Amino acid sequence: MSPCDGCGAGVEFAPGTTLLRCPYCGHEQRIDPAERTIAEHSYDAFLAKPRVVALAPNRLVCPGCQARTESDAISKLCQFCGGPLIADVGSGDQIAPEAVLPFALDRAGARDALRSWVRTRWFAPNRLKKVTEAESMKSTYLPHWTFDAHTVSDYTGQRGEHYWESESYTDSEGKSRTRRVRKTRWYPASGTVARGFDDVLVPATTHATKERLGKLEPWPLERATAFDTRFVTGHHSLRYDIEPQAGLELAKQEMAEVIEQDVRHDIGGDVQRVHSVTTDYSSRYFKLLLLPVWIGCYLFGGTTYQVLINGMSGEVDGDRPYSALKIAFAVLAALAVIGTGAWLYLRSQG
């Protein structure tokens, strides 16, 4: 990575721009659009290649102080001089990122998103509103896999069709009455459905749970660009620790939910029962994509809490403390409302 043209220090990617900016003198350098397009890899060809059991740590050399470190990160800041470090991901046994979704939200924007999130935590202690003044925020690119596949699914099940019948019954006063009752006739069903999937997104890291990352969605994947080290300069980037094989199994879970909807639509009727679905996958392709996430950690009451912020939309999800006093007050208020309503009802009944 070339140094700043103004002062020679290390430059960093400025979120929300296409610029590299020097954190010391403010000099800016424009990032020219990447000449190459985003490529996807054949999953079958990947399986045919021999793979190592464990990836060796990346070796990073600081261009400023020449410090040498080993890390699982793709990019980070030098612990000695603060300069940007970038690993050579094009060599070795690891799969190189094919695409990156550059940060659009800067540090100030991430703080604003966190403050808005804190203000809506109704059952959090009032003192929580002060943590935004001293929280630790780190801009981090988290690795994700995207998978494409064509699926053909054979299924068996049942189609339910509603119909109505009249039935007689005796009411509480002993009078005979009739009423309409809905019933269902079931018929066997089987068939085949097909669907093409494009860019099914799953995490490639265990440093954040799939459920938590899912709450940051949606991501504007159409704005992703071919991977360029300049977009990750000055920001932390994690290397994947979930292999493509495990990633595909996660993707299949996502696909299965959509396939079941297709099956139910194909069965038709008023209601459906799905007994079995057997899916064949072909034309499988994948790529490694880096997504921007602000990761914040704050200490409250002796406990550390983590917050994740979507680096594009500002969507927030994270851990938070609860106020026992506020919860108790809410429960008492609810009981008071219920008690008042019951008293008014009994009074109206004489």
Coordinates of C-alpha atoms in Angstrom, one line a residue:
M1 CA 0.0 0.0 0.0
S2 CA 1.5 3.3 -1.1
P3 CA 2.0 5.9 1.7
C4 CA 0.3 9.3 1.9
D5 CA 1.5 11.7 -0.8
G6 CA 1.4 14.5 1.6
C7 CA 3.2 13.4 4.7
G8 CA 4.3 9.8 4.0
A9 CA 2.1 8.2 6.8
G10 CA -0.2 5.3 6.2
V11 CA -3.6 6.1 4.6
E12 CA -7.0 4.6 5.4
F13 CA -10.2 4.0 3.5
A14 CA -12.8 6.7 4.4
P15 CA -16.2 5.1 4.8
G16 CA -18.9 6.4 2.6
T17 CA -16.4 7.6 -0.1
T18 CA -14.1 6.2 -2.7
L19 CA -11.1 7.9 -1.1
L20 CA -8.1 6.9 0.9
R21 CA -7.5 9.6 3.6
C22 CA -4.5 10.3 5.8
P23 CA -5.5 10.3 9.4
Y24 CA -2.7 12.8 10.2
C25 CA -2.7 15.5 7.5
G26 CA -6.0 14.8 5.8
H27 CA -4.6 14.3 2.3
E28 CA -6.9 12.3 0.1
Q29 CA -6.2 9.8 -2.7
R30 CA -9.0 8.6 -5.0
I31 CA -9.6 4.9 -5.4
D32 CA -10.1 4.2 -9.1
P33 CA -12.8 1.6 -10.0
A34 CA -11.5 -2.0 -10.1
E35 CA -10.9 -3.3 -13.6
R36 CA -11.8 -6.9 -12.9
T37 CA -15.3 -8.2 -12.2
I38 CA -16.5 -10.3 -9.3
A39 CA -15.8 -14.0 -10.0
E40 CA -17.5 -17.0 -8.5
H41 CA -15.9 -20.4 -8.0
S42 CA -17.2 -23.8 -9.0
Y43 CA -17.9 -25.7 -5.8
D44 CA -17.4 -29.1 -7.5
A45 CA -14.0 -28.0 -8.8
F46 CA -13.2 -26.8 -5.3
L47 CA -14.0 -30.2 -3.8
A48 CA -11.7 -31.9 -6.3
K49 CA -8.7 -30.1 -5.0
P50 CA -6.7 -31.3 -2.0
R51 CA -7.2 -29.1 1.1
V52 CA -5.1 -28.5 4.2
V53 CA -6.6 -29.3 7.5
A54 CA -5.7 -25.9 9.1
L55 CA -4.7 -22.7 7.6
A56 CA -1.4 -21.1 8.7
P57 CA -1.5 -17.6 10.2
N58 CA -1.1 -14.7 7.8
R59 CA 2.3 -13.0 7.9
L60 CA 2.0 -9.2 7.9
V61 CA 4.9 -6.7 7.6
C62 CA 4.3 -3.1 8.5
P63 CA 5.4 -0.8 5.7
G64 CA 6.2 2.0 8.2
C65 CA 8.2 0.4 11.1
Q66 CA 8.8 -2.9 9.4
A67 CA 7.4 -4.8 12.4
R68 CA 6.5 -8.4 11.5
T69 CA 3.4 -10.1 13.0
E70 CA 1.3 -13.2 12.4
S71 CA -2.4 -13.0 12.6
D72 CA -5.7 -14.6 11.4
A73 CA -6.7 -11.2 10.2
I74 CA -6.6 -10.1 6.6
S75 CA -6.1 -6.4 7.5
K76 CA -5.5 -4.6 10.8
L77 CA -3.5 -1.8 12.3
C78 CA 0.2 -2.2 13.4
Q79 CA 0.3 -2.5 17.2
F80 CA 3.6 -0.6 17.3
C81 CA 3.1 2.4 15.0
G82 CA -0.6 2.2 14.1
G83 CA 0.1 1.9 10.4
P84 CA -2.2 -0.2 8.2
L85 CA -1.3 -3.8 7.6
I86 CA -2.6 -5.9 4.7
A87 CA -2.0 -9.7 4.3
D88 CA -1.2 -11.2 0.9
V89 CA -4.4 -13.3 0.5
G90 CA -3.5 -14.3 -3.0
S91 CA -1.0 -16.9 -1.9
G92 CA -1.1 -19.9 0.3
D93 CA -4.0 -22.3 0.9
Q94 CA -6.7 -19.9 1.9
I95 CA -9.5 -18.8 -0.4
A96 CA -9.1 -15.1 -1.3
P97 CA -12.0 -12.7 -1.0
E98 CA -13.7 -12.1 -4.3
A99 CA -15.8 -9.2 -3.3
V100 CA -16.2 -6.5 -0.6
L101 CA -19.0 -4.2 0.4
P102 CA -17.2 -1.1 1.5
F103 CA -18.2 0.8 4.7
A104 CA -20.7 3.5 4.1
L105 CA -21.1 4.4 7.8
D106 CA -18.2 6.3 9.4
R107 CA -17.4 6.3 13.1
A108 CA -19.7 9.3 13.8
G109 CA -22.6 7.5 12.1
A110 CA -22.0 4.3 14.0
R111 CA -22.1 6.3 17.3
D112 CA -25.4 7.9 16.2
A113 CA -26.8 4.5 15.4
L114 CA -25.7 3.2 18.8
R115 CA -27.2 6.2 20.7
S116 CA -30.6 5.7 18.9
W117 CA -30.5 2.0 19.8
V118 CA -29.8 2.7 23.4
R119 CA -32.6 5.2 23.7
T120 CA -35.1 2.6 22.6
R121 CA -34.0 0.0 25.2
W122 CA -37.0 0.7 27.5
F123 CA -36.1 -1.8 30.2
A124 CA -32.4 -0.9 30.3
P125 CA -31.0 1.1 33.3
N126 CA -31.0 4.8 32.8
R127 CA -27.2 4.9 33.2
L128 CA -26.8 2.9 30.0
K129 CA -27.4 6.1 28.0
K130 CA -24.0 7.3 29.0
V131 CA -22.0 4.4 27.6
T132 CA -21.9 5.9 24.1
E133 CA -19.5 8.4 25.4
A134 CA -16.7 5.9 26.0
E135 CA -17.6 2.7 24.1
S136 CA -14.9 0.9 22.1
M137 CA -15.9 0.8 18.4
K138 CA -13.9 -1.1 15.7
S139 CA -14.7 -1.1 12.0
T140 CA -14.4 -4.7 10.9
Y141 CA -15.0 -6.6 7.7
L142 CA -16.6 -10.0 8.5
P143 CA -16.3 -12.8 6.0
H144 CA -19.4 -14.4 4.4
W145 CA -19.9 -17.1 1.8
T146 CA -22.5 -16.6 -1.0
F147 CA -23.8 -19.7 -2.8
D148 CA -25.6 -20.2 -6.1
A149 CA -27.3 -23.5 -7.0
H150 CA -30.0 -25.0 -9.2
T151 CA -32.2 -27.3 -7.2
V152 CA -34.7 -30.0 -8.2
S153 CA -36.8 -31.4 -5.4
D154 CA -39.1 -34.5 -5.3
Y155 CA -41.7 -34.4 -2.6
T156 CA -44.5 -36.4 -1.1
G157 CA -47.3 -35.0 1.1
Q158 CA -51.0 -34.4 1.4
R159 CA -53.4 -31.8 0.1
G160 CA -56.2 -30.7 2.5
E161 CA -59.4 -29.3 1.1
H162 CA -61.9 -27.7 3.5
Y163 CA -65.7 -28.4 3.5
W164 CA -68.6 -27.5 5.8
E165 CA -71.1 -29.7 7.5
S166 CA -74.1 -28.9 9.7
E167 CA -74.2 -30.6 13.1
S168 CA -76.7 -30.5 15.9
Y169 CA -75.9 -29.7 19.5
T170 CA -77.6 -28.8 22.8
D171 CA -76.8 -25.4 24.2
S172 CA -76.5 -24.5 27.9
E173 CA -80.2 -24.0 28.2
G174 CA -81.0 -27.4 26.9
K175 CA -82.3 -26.3 23.5
S176 CA -81.4 -28.1 20.3
R177 CA -79.5 -26.0 17.8
T178 CA -77.4 -26.5 14.6
R179 CA -74.1 -25.0 13.6
R180 CA -71.7 -25.0 10.7
V181 CA -68.5 -26.9 11.3
R182 CA -65.4 -26.8 9.0
K183 CA -63.8 -30.1 8.2
T184 CA -60.9 -31.2 5.9
R185 CA -60.5 -34.0 3.4
W186 CA -57.0 -35.1 2.8
Y187 CA -55.6 -36.4 -0.6
P188 CA -52.2 -37.8 -1.3
A189 CA -49.8 -35.5 -3.2
S190 CA -46.4 -35.9 -4.8
G191 CA -44.5 -34.0 -7.4
T192 CA -41.3 -32.1 -8.4
V193 CA -40.4 -28.5 -8.0
A194 CA -37.3 -26.7 -9.3
R195 CA -35.7 -23.4 -8.4
G196 CA -32.5 -21.4 -9.0
F197 CA -30.8 -19.7 -6.0
D198 CA -28.4 -16.8 -6.3
D199 CA -26.2 -15.3 -3.6
V200 CA -27.5 -17.2 -0.6
L201 CA -25.6 -15.5 2.2
V202 CA -24.2 -17.3 5.2
P203 CA -21.5 -16.3 7.8
A204 CA -17.9 -17.6 7.3
T205 CA -16.8 -16.7 10.8
T206 CA -17.6 -18.0 14.3
H207 CA -16.7 -14.7 16.0
A208 CA -20.4 -13.6 15.7
T209 CA -23.4 -15.9 15.8
K210 CA -25.5 -16.6 12.7
E211 CA -28.6 -15.4 14.5
R212 CA -27.0 -12.0 15.5
L213 CA -25.6 -11.4 12.0
G214 CA -29.0 -12.3 10.5
K215 CA -30.5 -9.4 12.5
L216 CA -28.3 -7.0 10.6
E217 CA -29.8 -7.9 7.3
P218 CA -30.6 -6.9 4.6
W219 CA -27.4 -6.2 2.9
P220 CA -27.2 -4.3 -0.5
L221 CA -25.2 -7.0 -2.2
E222 CA -25.7 -5.3 -5.5
R223 CA -23.3 -2.6 -4.3
A224 CA -20.5 -5.0 -3.7
T225 CA -17.3 -4.5 -5.7
A226 CA -14.4 -6.7 -6.7
F227 CA -12.1 -7.1 -3.7
D228 CA -9.5 -4.4 -3.5
T229 CA -7.1 -4.1 -0.5
R230 CA -7.6 -0.3 -0.6
F231 CA -11.1 -0.7 0.7
V232 CA -10.0 -2.6 3.8
T233 CA -6.9 -0.4 4.5
G234 CA -7.0 1.0 8.1
H235 CA -9.9 -1.4 9.1
H236 CA -9.9 -4.8 10.7
S237 CA -10.7 -7.7 8.4
L238 CA -11.3 -11.3 9.7
R239 CA -10.2 -14.4 7.8
Y240 CA -12.9 -17.1 7.4
D241 CA -12.9 -19.9 9.9
I242 CA -15.9 -21.7 8.5
E243 CA -14.9 -23.7 5.5
P244 CA -17.1 -23.7 2.3
Q245 CA -18.3 -27.3 3.0
A246 CA -19.8 -26.2 6.3
G247 CA -21.0 -22.9 4.7
L248 CA -22.9 -24.8 2.0
E249 CA -24.7 -26.8 4.7
L250 CA -25.9 -23.6 6.2
A251 CA -26.9 -22.3 2.8
K252 CA -28.9 -25.5 2.2
Q253 CA -30.9 -24.8 5.4
E254 CA -31.8 -21.4 4.0
M255 CA -32.7 -23.0 0.6
A256 CA -34.8 -25.6 2.3
E257 CA -37.2 -23.0 3.7
V258 CA -37.8 -21.6 0.3
I259 CA -38.1 -25.0 -1.3
E260 CA -40.8 -26.0 1.3
Q261 CA -42.8 -22.9 0.3
D262 CA -42.6 -24.0 -3.3
V263 CA -43.7 -27.5 -2.4
R264 CA -46.7 -26.2 -0.5
H265 CA -47.7 -24.0 -3.4
D266 CA -47.3 -26.9 -5.8
I267 CA -49.5 -29.2 -3.6
G268 CA -52.2 -26.6 -3.5
G269 CA -55.5 -26.9 -1.7
D270 CA -56.4 -25.1 1.5
V271 CA -53.8 -26.6 3.7
Q272 CA -50.8 -28.9 3.1
R273 CA -48.8 -31.6 4.8
V274 CA -45.2 -32.2 3.6
H275 CA -43.9 -35.7 4.4
S276 CA -40.6 -35.8 2.5
V277 CA -38.5 -33.6 0.3
T278 CA -35.4 -34.9 -1.6
T279 CA -33.3 -32.2 -3.3
D280 CA -30.6 -32.5 -5.9
Y281 CA -28.2 -29.6 -6.2
S282 CA -26.3 -28.7 -9.4
S283 CA -24.5 -25.7 -10.9
R284 CA -23.1 -24.9 -7.5
Y285 CA -20.9 -21.8 -7.3
F286 CA -19.6 -19.8 -4.3
K287 CA -17.5 -16.8 -3.4
L288 CA -16.0 -15.1 -0.3
L289 CA -17.5 -11.7 0.5
L290 CA -16.4 -9.2 3.1
L291 CA -19.3 -7.3 4.8
P292 CA -18.8 -4.1 6.9
V293 CA -19.7 -4.3 10.6
W294 CA -18.9 -1.8 13.4
I295 CA -18.2 -3.9 16.6
G296 CA -18.7 -2.1 19.9
C297 CA -17.9 -3.4 23.4
Y298 CA -18.9 -1.6 26.5
L299 CA -18.5 -2.3 30.2
F300 CA -21.6 -1.8 32.4
G301 CA -21.9 -3.0 36.0
G302 CA -18.8 -5.1 35.7
T303 CA -20.1 -7.0 32.6
T304 CA -18.9 -6.6 29.0
Y305 CA -21.6 -6.3 26.4
Q306 CA -21.1 -6.6 22.6
V307 CA -23.0 -4.6 20.0
L308 CA -22.9 -5.1 16.2
I309 CA -23.8 -2.3 13.7
N310 CA -24.5 -2.8 10.0
G311 CA -21.8 -0.6 8.3
M312 CA -24.2 0.2 5.5
S313 CA -27.7 0.8 7.0
G314 CA -26.9 1.4 10.7
E315 CA -29.0 -1.5 11.9
V316 CA -28.0 -2.4 15.4
D317 CA -28.2 -5.7 17.4
G318 CA -26.4 -6.5 20.6
D319 CA -26.4 -7.4 24.3
R320 CA -27.8 -5.1 26.9
P321 CA -28.5 -5.1 30.6
Y322 CA -32.0 -5.0 32.1
S323 CA -33.3 -2.9 35.0
A324 CA -35.0 -5.0 37.6
L325 CA -36.7 -1.9 39.0
K326 CA -38.2 -0.9 35.6
I327 CA -39.4 -4.5 35.0
A328 CA -41.0 -4.7 38.4
F329 CA -42.7 -1.3 37.9
A330 CA -44.1 -2.5 34.6
V331 CA -45.4 -5.7 36.1
L332 CA -47.1 -3.8 38.9
A333 CA -48.6 -1.3 36.5
A334 CA -50.0 -4.1 34.4
L335 CA -51.5 -5.8 37.4
A336 CA -53.0 -2.5 38.5
V337 CA -54.6 -2.1 35.1
I338 CA -56.0 -5.6 35.2
G339 CA -57.2 -5.2 38.7
T340 CA -59.0 -1.9 37.9
G341 CA -60.6 -3.5 34.8
A342 CA -61.9 -6.4 36.9
W343 CA -63.2 -4.1 39.6
L344 CA -65.1 -2.0 37.0
Y345 CA -66.6 -5.1 35.4
L346 CA -67.8 -6.6 38.8
R347 CA -69.3 -3.2 39.7
S348 CA -71.2 -3.0 36.4
Q349 CA -72.6 -6.5 37.1
G350 CA -74.0 -5.2 40.4

